[in-house]
Each structure stands twice: as C-alpha cells, then as structure tokens.
Amino acid sequence: EMEQTLKGKNVLVSAGPTQEALDPVRFLSNHSSGKQGYAIAKAAKALGANVTLVAGPTALEDLKDINMVHVTSAQDMFDAITSRLDNQNYIIMAAAVADYRPEMVADQKIKKSDEEVTFHFVKNPDILAYIGQHKKENQVICGFAMETQNLEENARKKLESKNCDMLIANNLFTRGAGFQTDTNVVTLLRKNETKHLPKCSKEELGYKILETMKEIEMEK
Ligand code: PMT
C-alpha cells in the first residue's frame, strides 16, 4: 500500500491527442498514445487523490475509480477542462493538443477531383495558457512541451508565457522519450531550476511530477 500523500486533493490530468475534423471521414491529429497522461492519472490515484482524466481518442482502457472524460477535438478538451477547473488543486497538461483546426468542417465527404486542394486552418484555444491566466492561489499547474530543437530554451518560454509552476520537456528525437514509448526522458523546469532526469517509466515520472507539485504547493 502506497502512502496516501494526495488524500483530499483534486487532480486533473489531460492525455492523448486531439482530432480536428476535415470532413466526416478525415481528421488532423498527432502521434500521442495517451500513455504519459494515463500513467500520471494512475500515480495520482495510487497516492489517494480524486482524479479527473480528460482524454483525447486513444486505444487505452479506462482507468478504475477515476473520473474519465472522453473528448475528440481541442475545443472539446478546452470545454471539458475549463468547466471542471474550479476545485482542482493540481492540473497536469500531458495531452498533445492541436494548435490549429480546419476553418470549415465539410458536412459530406470531400470528393477527389483533378485539382489540387488547399485548406485554411484557424487557431485553437490554448488550454494551458487559459489555465495559467485563471490560476487560483491554491492551484499548482504543470505543462508539458514536445520539442524537436532548442528544448530548454523553448520549454522555458512556454513555462513563462503560460504561467505554469512547472514544465516537463521531452524531445521527439531522444530514444525512449515522447510519443508511444513506455518510458520518457525529460527535463523538469521550474522558475529557478532545470533538472535533467534519467530515463524512467512514464508512471515513475508521474510520481516524480506529483511529488514536485506537492513541494511547490508547500513553498507557496
Ligand atoms: O501520449 P504519449 O504517447 O505517452 O506521449 C506523451 C507526450 C509526448 C504527448 C507528452 O509527453 C507531451 O509532451 N505532451 C505535450 C505535447 C504538446 O502538445 O506539447 P506542446 O509543446 O505543443 O504544448 C505545450 C503545452 O501546452 C502542453 O502542456 C499542451 O498540453 C498545452 N497546449 C498546447 C496547445 C493548445 N492549444 N493547448 C494546450 O493546452
């Protein structure tokens, strides 16, 4: 039995990709499997927290004794999360949210023709930035960053611009890190700290994140 260090805490985690529809049969998405977010939710549950998991489309099974909320698009995820923010203590955005969506969703399947085709994309809301802007005094926020270059610099920019307490950065090109693997290799950033963590399972990283969030909460 794990020590119930998060008993009485409300923890909201997001996981997986979003799907942005083009028409009834096609969408724009990314390679997120949901494993990282689900692993964090599982760790939070094991530590005694009340856990809400807002998940984009994944192949993973629902977790037991966790409030599962399934969504499809970034806008759905925004609505699901912002309507549940009020009494959350820890919020962890591990989902890979699409930054853009097609401006129009065709009602019918788009037909092939001899012409080339051009789609116009509009911006999705930034969920993490919204959470940061509306942060309450008792809330601790952890974002993620998926980078392919200048990991630390780009991640630190996201930490600051989105008003996060903490950010976990992973690089797409590091072996054993990022999408679909059972492990991750990350850099943990806080206001005055940068820590390169050794490779670990996504669940071990979940415990590390939650432990650090508790430290941040106690320092507030
Ligand atoms: O699901 P897995 O296969 O296990 O893979 C795990 C992971 C690679 C998806 C995960 O470790 C990860 O890095 N998640 C964040 C991916 C991402 O979208 O990063 P980003 O740098 O584009 O976004 C930065 C942060 O803003 C993220 O916390 C993201 O959730 C959030 N965001 C981004 C765009 C948007 N419109 N709204 C957001 O809230």
Short mmCIF file of C-alpha atoms and ligand atoms in Angstrom, two decimals:
data_model
loop_
_atom_site.label_atom_id
_atom_site.label_comp_id
_atom_site.label_asym_id
_atom_site.label_seq_id
_atom_site.Cartn_x
_atom_site.Cartn_y
_atom_site.Cartn_z
CA GLU A 1 0.00 0.00 0.00
CA MET A 2 1.29 3.38 -1.09
CA GLU A 3 1.29 6.26 1.41
CA GLN A 4 -1.79 8.41 0.66
CA THR A 5 0.11 11.69 0.32
CA LEU A 6 -2.51 13.21 -2.01
CA LYS A 7 -5.58 12.28 0.01
CA GLY A 8 -8.21 15.02 -0.30
CA LYS A 9 -6.51 16.61 -3.32
CA ASN A 10 -8.30 17.04 -6.64
CA VAL A 11 -6.03 16.32 -9.58
CA LEU A 12 -6.95 16.94 -13.22
CA VAL A 13 -4.82 15.35 -15.93
CA SER A 14 -5.15 15.61 -19.71
CA ALA A 15 -3.90 12.87 -22.03
CA GLY A 16 -3.69 11.80 -25.62
CA PRO A 17 -4.05 13.61 -28.93
CA THR A 18 -6.90 15.71 -30.24
CA GLN A 19 -8.56 15.07 -33.60
CA GLU A 20 -9.51 18.03 -35.77
CA ALA A 21 -12.10 17.03 -38.36
CA LEU A 22 -11.86 17.99 -42.03
CA ASP A 23 -14.98 16.12 -43.07
CA PRO A 24 -16.96 13.12 -41.71
CA VAL A 25 -14.15 10.69 -42.60
CA ARG A 26 -10.88 12.64 -42.18
CA PHE A 27 -9.04 14.45 -39.41
CA LEU A 28 -5.73 16.08 -38.46
CA SER A 29 -4.05 14.61 -35.37
CA ASN A 30 -0.66 13.57 -33.91
CA HIS A 31 1.18 10.52 -32.55
CA SER A 32 0.22 10.79 -28.87
CA SER A 33 -0.90 7.41 -27.44
CA GLY A 34 -2.15 8.80 -24.13
CA LYS A 35 0.32 6.66 -22.15
CA GLN A 36 2.03 9.55 -20.36
CA GLY A 37 -1.18 11.21 -19.18
CA TYR A 38 -2.80 7.92 -18.16
CA ALA A 39 0.34 6.98 -16.19
CA ILE A 40 0.20 10.27 -14.26
CA ALA A 41 -3.51 9.77 -13.50
CA LYS A 42 -2.78 6.25 -12.25
CA ALA A 43 0.00 7.51 -9.97
CA ALA A 44 -2.24 10.27 -8.58
CA LYS A 45 -4.96 7.70 -7.82
CA ALA A 46 -2.46 5.40 -6.08
CA LEU A 47 -1.46 8.36 -3.88
CA GLY A 48 -5.09 8.84 -2.81
CA ALA A 49 -6.15 11.82 -4.95
CA ASN A 50 -9.57 12.36 -6.56
CA VAL A 51 -8.58 12.17 -10.20
CA THR A 52 -10.22 13.50 -13.35
CA LEU A 53 -8.68 12.33 -16.61
CA VAL A 54 -9.67 14.27 -19.74
CA ALA A 55 -8.57 12.13 -22.65
CA GLY A 56 -8.48 12.54 -26.40
CA PRO A 57 -9.01 9.46 -28.59
CA THR A 58 -6.64 6.64 -27.51
CA ALA A 59 -6.55 2.84 -27.57
CA LEU A 60 -6.13 2.68 -23.77
CA GLU A 61 -8.65 1.19 -21.38
CA ASP A 62 -10.47 3.45 -18.94
CA LEU A 63 -8.78 3.62 -15.53
CA LYS A 64 -10.67 2.35 -12.50
CA ASP A 65 -12.01 4.76 -9.87
CA ILE A 66 -11.04 7.75 -11.96
CA ASN A 67 -13.48 10.28 -13.39
CA MET A 68 -12.94 9.63 -17.12
CA VAL A 69 -13.94 12.35 -19.58
CA HIS A 70 -13.55 11.46 -23.27
CA VAL A 71 -13.16 14.22 -25.83
CA THR A 72 -12.27 14.49 -29.51
CA SER A 73 -11.19 17.98 -30.58
CA ALA A 74 -9.12 20.69 -28.90
CA GLN A 75 -12.27 22.78 -28.47
CA ASP A 76 -13.99 19.80 -26.74
CA MET A 77 -10.97 19.41 -24.47
CA PHE A 78 -10.99 23.14 -23.70
CA ASP A 79 -14.70 22.96 -22.73
CA ALA A 80 -14.25 19.78 -20.66
CA ILE A 81 -11.30 21.19 -18.73
CA THR A 82 -12.40 24.80 -18.22
CA SER A 83 -15.77 23.67 -16.87
CA ARG A 84 -14.01 21.48 -14.27
CA LEU A 85 -11.23 23.84 -13.15
CA ASP A 86 -12.76 25.38 -10.06
CA ASN A 87 -11.84 22.97 -7.30
CA GLN A 88 -8.77 21.36 -8.85
CA ASN A 89 -5.56 21.51 -6.80
CA TYR A 90 -3.10 20.08 -9.33
CA ILE A 91 -3.53 20.37 -13.08
CA ILE A 92 -1.24 18.50 -15.46
CA MET A 93 -1.49 19.02 -19.23
CA ALA A 94 0.15 15.97 -20.81
CA ALA A 95 -2.17 15.98 -23.84
CA ALA A 96 -0.83 16.82 -27.29
CA VAL A 97 -3.40 19.44 -28.25
CA ALA A 98 -3.65 20.56 -31.90
CA ASP A 99 -2.70 24.21 -32.26
CA TYR A 100 -4.84 24.57 -35.39
CA ARG A 101 -8.06 23.17 -36.83
CA PRO A 102 -9.54 23.35 -40.33
CA GLU A 103 -11.61 26.52 -40.62
CA MET A 104 -14.55 24.59 -42.05
CA VAL A 105 -15.72 21.04 -41.47
CA ALA A 106 -17.44 19.73 -44.60
CA ASP A 107 -20.83 18.05 -43.97
CA GLN A 108 -20.15 15.47 -46.64
CA LYS A 109 -17.02 13.57 -47.64
CA ILE A 110 -14.76 15.85 -49.68
CA LYS A 111 -14.65 14.45 -53.22
CA LYS A 112 -11.46 13.81 -55.12
CA SER A 113 -11.09 15.90 -58.28
CA ASP A 114 -8.32 16.65 -60.77
CA GLU A 115 -7.48 19.87 -58.94
CA GLU A 116 -5.09 20.44 -56.05
CA VAL A 117 -6.77 21.33 -52.82
CA THR A 118 -5.98 23.96 -50.18
CA PHE A 119 -7.25 24.04 -46.61
CA HIS A 120 -7.29 27.02 -44.35
CA PHE A 121 -6.53 26.45 -40.66
CA VAL A 122 -7.56 28.63 -37.73
CA LYS A 123 -6.07 28.70 -34.23
CA ASN A 124 -7.43 26.56 -31.43
CA PRO A 125 -7.67 27.96 -27.91
CA ASP A 126 -4.56 27.36 -25.81
CA ILE A 127 -5.92 25.41 -22.85
CA LEU A 128 -2.79 25.60 -20.71
CA ALA A 129 -2.47 29.36 -21.27
CA TYR A 130 -6.11 29.76 -20.18
CA ILE A 131 -5.49 27.70 -17.03
CA GLY A 132 -2.41 29.82 -16.28
CA GLN A 133 -4.32 33.07 -16.78
CA HIS A 134 -7.09 31.93 -14.43
CA LYS A 135 -4.84 30.23 -11.86
CA LYS A 136 -6.15 30.32 -8.31
CA GLU A 137 -3.85 30.74 -5.32
CA ASN A 138 -4.19 27.11 -4.25
CA GLN A 139 -3.57 25.67 -7.73
CA VAL A 140 -0.33 24.17 -9.00
CA ILE A 141 0.00 23.83 -12.77
CA CYS A 142 2.29 21.54 -14.74
CA GLY A 143 2.60 21.79 -18.51
CA PHE A 144 4.47 19.61 -20.95
CA ALA A 145 6.47 20.62 -24.00
CA MET A 146 7.26 18.46 -27.00
CA GLU A 147 10.21 19.91 -28.84
CA THR A 148 12.40 18.95 -31.78
CA GLN A 149 15.06 21.65 -31.24
CA ASN A 150 16.34 24.09 -28.56
CA LEU A 151 14.48 22.07 -25.92
CA GLU A 152 15.40 24.05 -22.82
CA GLU A 153 15.02 27.48 -24.35
CA ASN A 154 11.65 26.74 -25.95
CA ALA A 155 10.39 24.96 -22.84
CA ARG A 156 11.36 27.84 -20.56
CA LYS A 157 9.49 30.24 -22.84
CA LYS A 158 6.37 28.05 -22.53
CA LEU A 159 6.76 27.82 -18.73
CA GLU A 160 6.77 31.61 -18.51
CA SER A 161 4.28 32.59 -21.20
CA LYS A 162 1.69 30.07 -19.98
CA ASN A 163 2.20 30.97 -16.29
CA CYS A 164 2.98 27.37 -15.23
CA ASP A 165 4.63 26.40 -11.94
CA MET A 166 6.46 23.60 -13.64
CA LEU A 167 7.06 22.22 -17.13
CA ILE A 168 8.16 18.80 -18.37
CA ALA A 169 10.04 18.93 -21.67
CA ASN A 170 10.63 15.94 -23.92
CA ASN A 171 12.41 15.77 -27.25
CA LEU A 172 10.86 13.85 -30.13
CA PHE A 173 14.28 12.63 -31.29
CA THR A 174 15.55 11.20 -27.95
CA ARG A 175 15.41 7.42 -27.82
CA GLY A 176 12.97 6.19 -25.17
CA ALA A 177 11.26 9.59 -24.95
CA GLY A 178 7.98 11.09 -26.10
CA PHE A 179 5.22 9.53 -28.16
CA GLN A 180 4.08 5.92 -27.67
CA THR A 181 7.01 4.60 -25.61
CA ASP A 182 6.53 3.22 -22.07
CA THR A 183 9.45 5.35 -20.88
CA ASN A 184 10.28 9.02 -21.04
CA VAL A 185 13.44 11.12 -20.89
CA VAL A 186 12.64 14.62 -19.75
CA THR A 187 13.92 17.93 -18.46
CA LEU A 188 11.99 19.29 -15.49
CA LEU A 189 11.82 23.08 -15.38
CA ARG A 190 10.75 25.30 -12.52
CA LYS A 191 11.19 29.07 -12.07
CA ASN A 192 14.75 28.84 -10.79
CA GLU A 193 15.63 25.27 -11.59
CA THR A 194 16.36 23.00 -14.53
CA LYS A 195 16.78 19.27 -13.89
CA HIS A 196 17.68 16.65 -16.49
CA LEU A 197 16.05 13.43 -15.32
CA PRO A 198 17.36 9.99 -16.28
CA LYS A 199 15.16 7.71 -18.40
CA CYS A 200 12.30 6.25 -16.36
CA SER A 201 8.88 4.69 -16.89
CA LYS A 202 6.01 7.06 -17.61
CA GLU A 203 4.47 6.03 -14.28
CA GLU A 204 7.67 6.75 -12.33
CA LEU A 205 7.71 10.16 -13.99
CA GLY A 206 4.11 10.58 -12.83
CA TYR A 207 5.16 10.08 -9.18
CA LYS A 208 8.10 12.47 -9.64
CA ILE A 209 5.81 15.16 -11.12
CA LEU A 210 3.23 14.82 -8.33
CA GLU A 211 5.89 14.87 -5.61
CA THR A 212 7.38 18.04 -7.11
CA MET A 213 3.93 19.66 -7.36
CA LYS A 214 3.41 18.95 -3.66
CA GLU A 215 6.75 20.63 -2.88
CA ILE A 216 5.75 23.66 -4.94
CA GLU A 217 2.40 23.83 -3.12
CA MET A 218 4.12 23.77 0.29
CA GLU A 219 6.54 26.53 -0.76
CA LYS A 220 3.62 28.81 -1.76
O1 PMT B 1 0.77 10.22 -25.17
P1 PMT B 1 2.14 9.60 -25.27
O2 PMT B 1 2.28 8.72 -26.50
O3 PMT B 1 2.54 8.89 -23.99
O4 PMT B 1 3.22 10.78 -25.49
C1 PMT B 1 3.44 11.70 -24.45
C2 PMT B 1 3.57 13.15 -24.99
C3 PMT B 1 4.77 13.24 -25.92
C4 PMT B 1 2.29 13.54 -25.75
C5 PMT B 1 3.75 14.07 -23.72
O5 PMT B 1 4.93 13.67 -23.05
C6 PMT B 1 3.87 15.55 -24.14
O6 PMT B 1 4.93 16.07 -24.42
N1 PMT B 1 2.70 16.26 -24.18
C7 PMT B 1 2.60 17.65 -24.64
C8 PMT B 1 2.68 17.66 -26.14
C9 PMT B 1 2.45 19.04 -26.70
O7 PMT B 1 1.43 19.28 -27.29
O8 PMT B 1 3.37 19.95 -26.46
P2 PMT B 1 3.35 21.48 -26.94
O9 PMT B 1 4.75 21.93 -26.75
O10 PMT B 1 2.74 21.62 -28.32
O11 PMT B 1 2.38 22.20 -25.93
C10 PMT B 1 2.82 22.81 -24.73
C11 PMT B 1 1.80 22.64 -23.63
O12 PMT B 1 0.62 23.40 -23.95
C12 PMT B 1 1.32 21.22 -23.36
O13 PMT B 1 1.15 21.05 -21.98
C13 PMT B 1 -0.01 21.15 -24.11
O14 PMT B 1 -0.88 20.23 -23.48
C14 PMT B 1 -0.51 22.57 -23.97
N2 PMT B 1 -1.38 23.05 -25.07
C15 PMT B 1 -0.91 23.13 -26.34
C16 PMT B 1 -1.71 23.64 -27.35
C17 PMT B 1 -3.03 24.04 -27.04
N3 PMT B 1 -3.84 24.52 -27.98
N4 PMT B 1 -3.48 23.94 -25.78
C18 PMT B 1 -2.67 23.45 -24.79
O15 PMT B 1 -3.10 23.37 -23.64
#
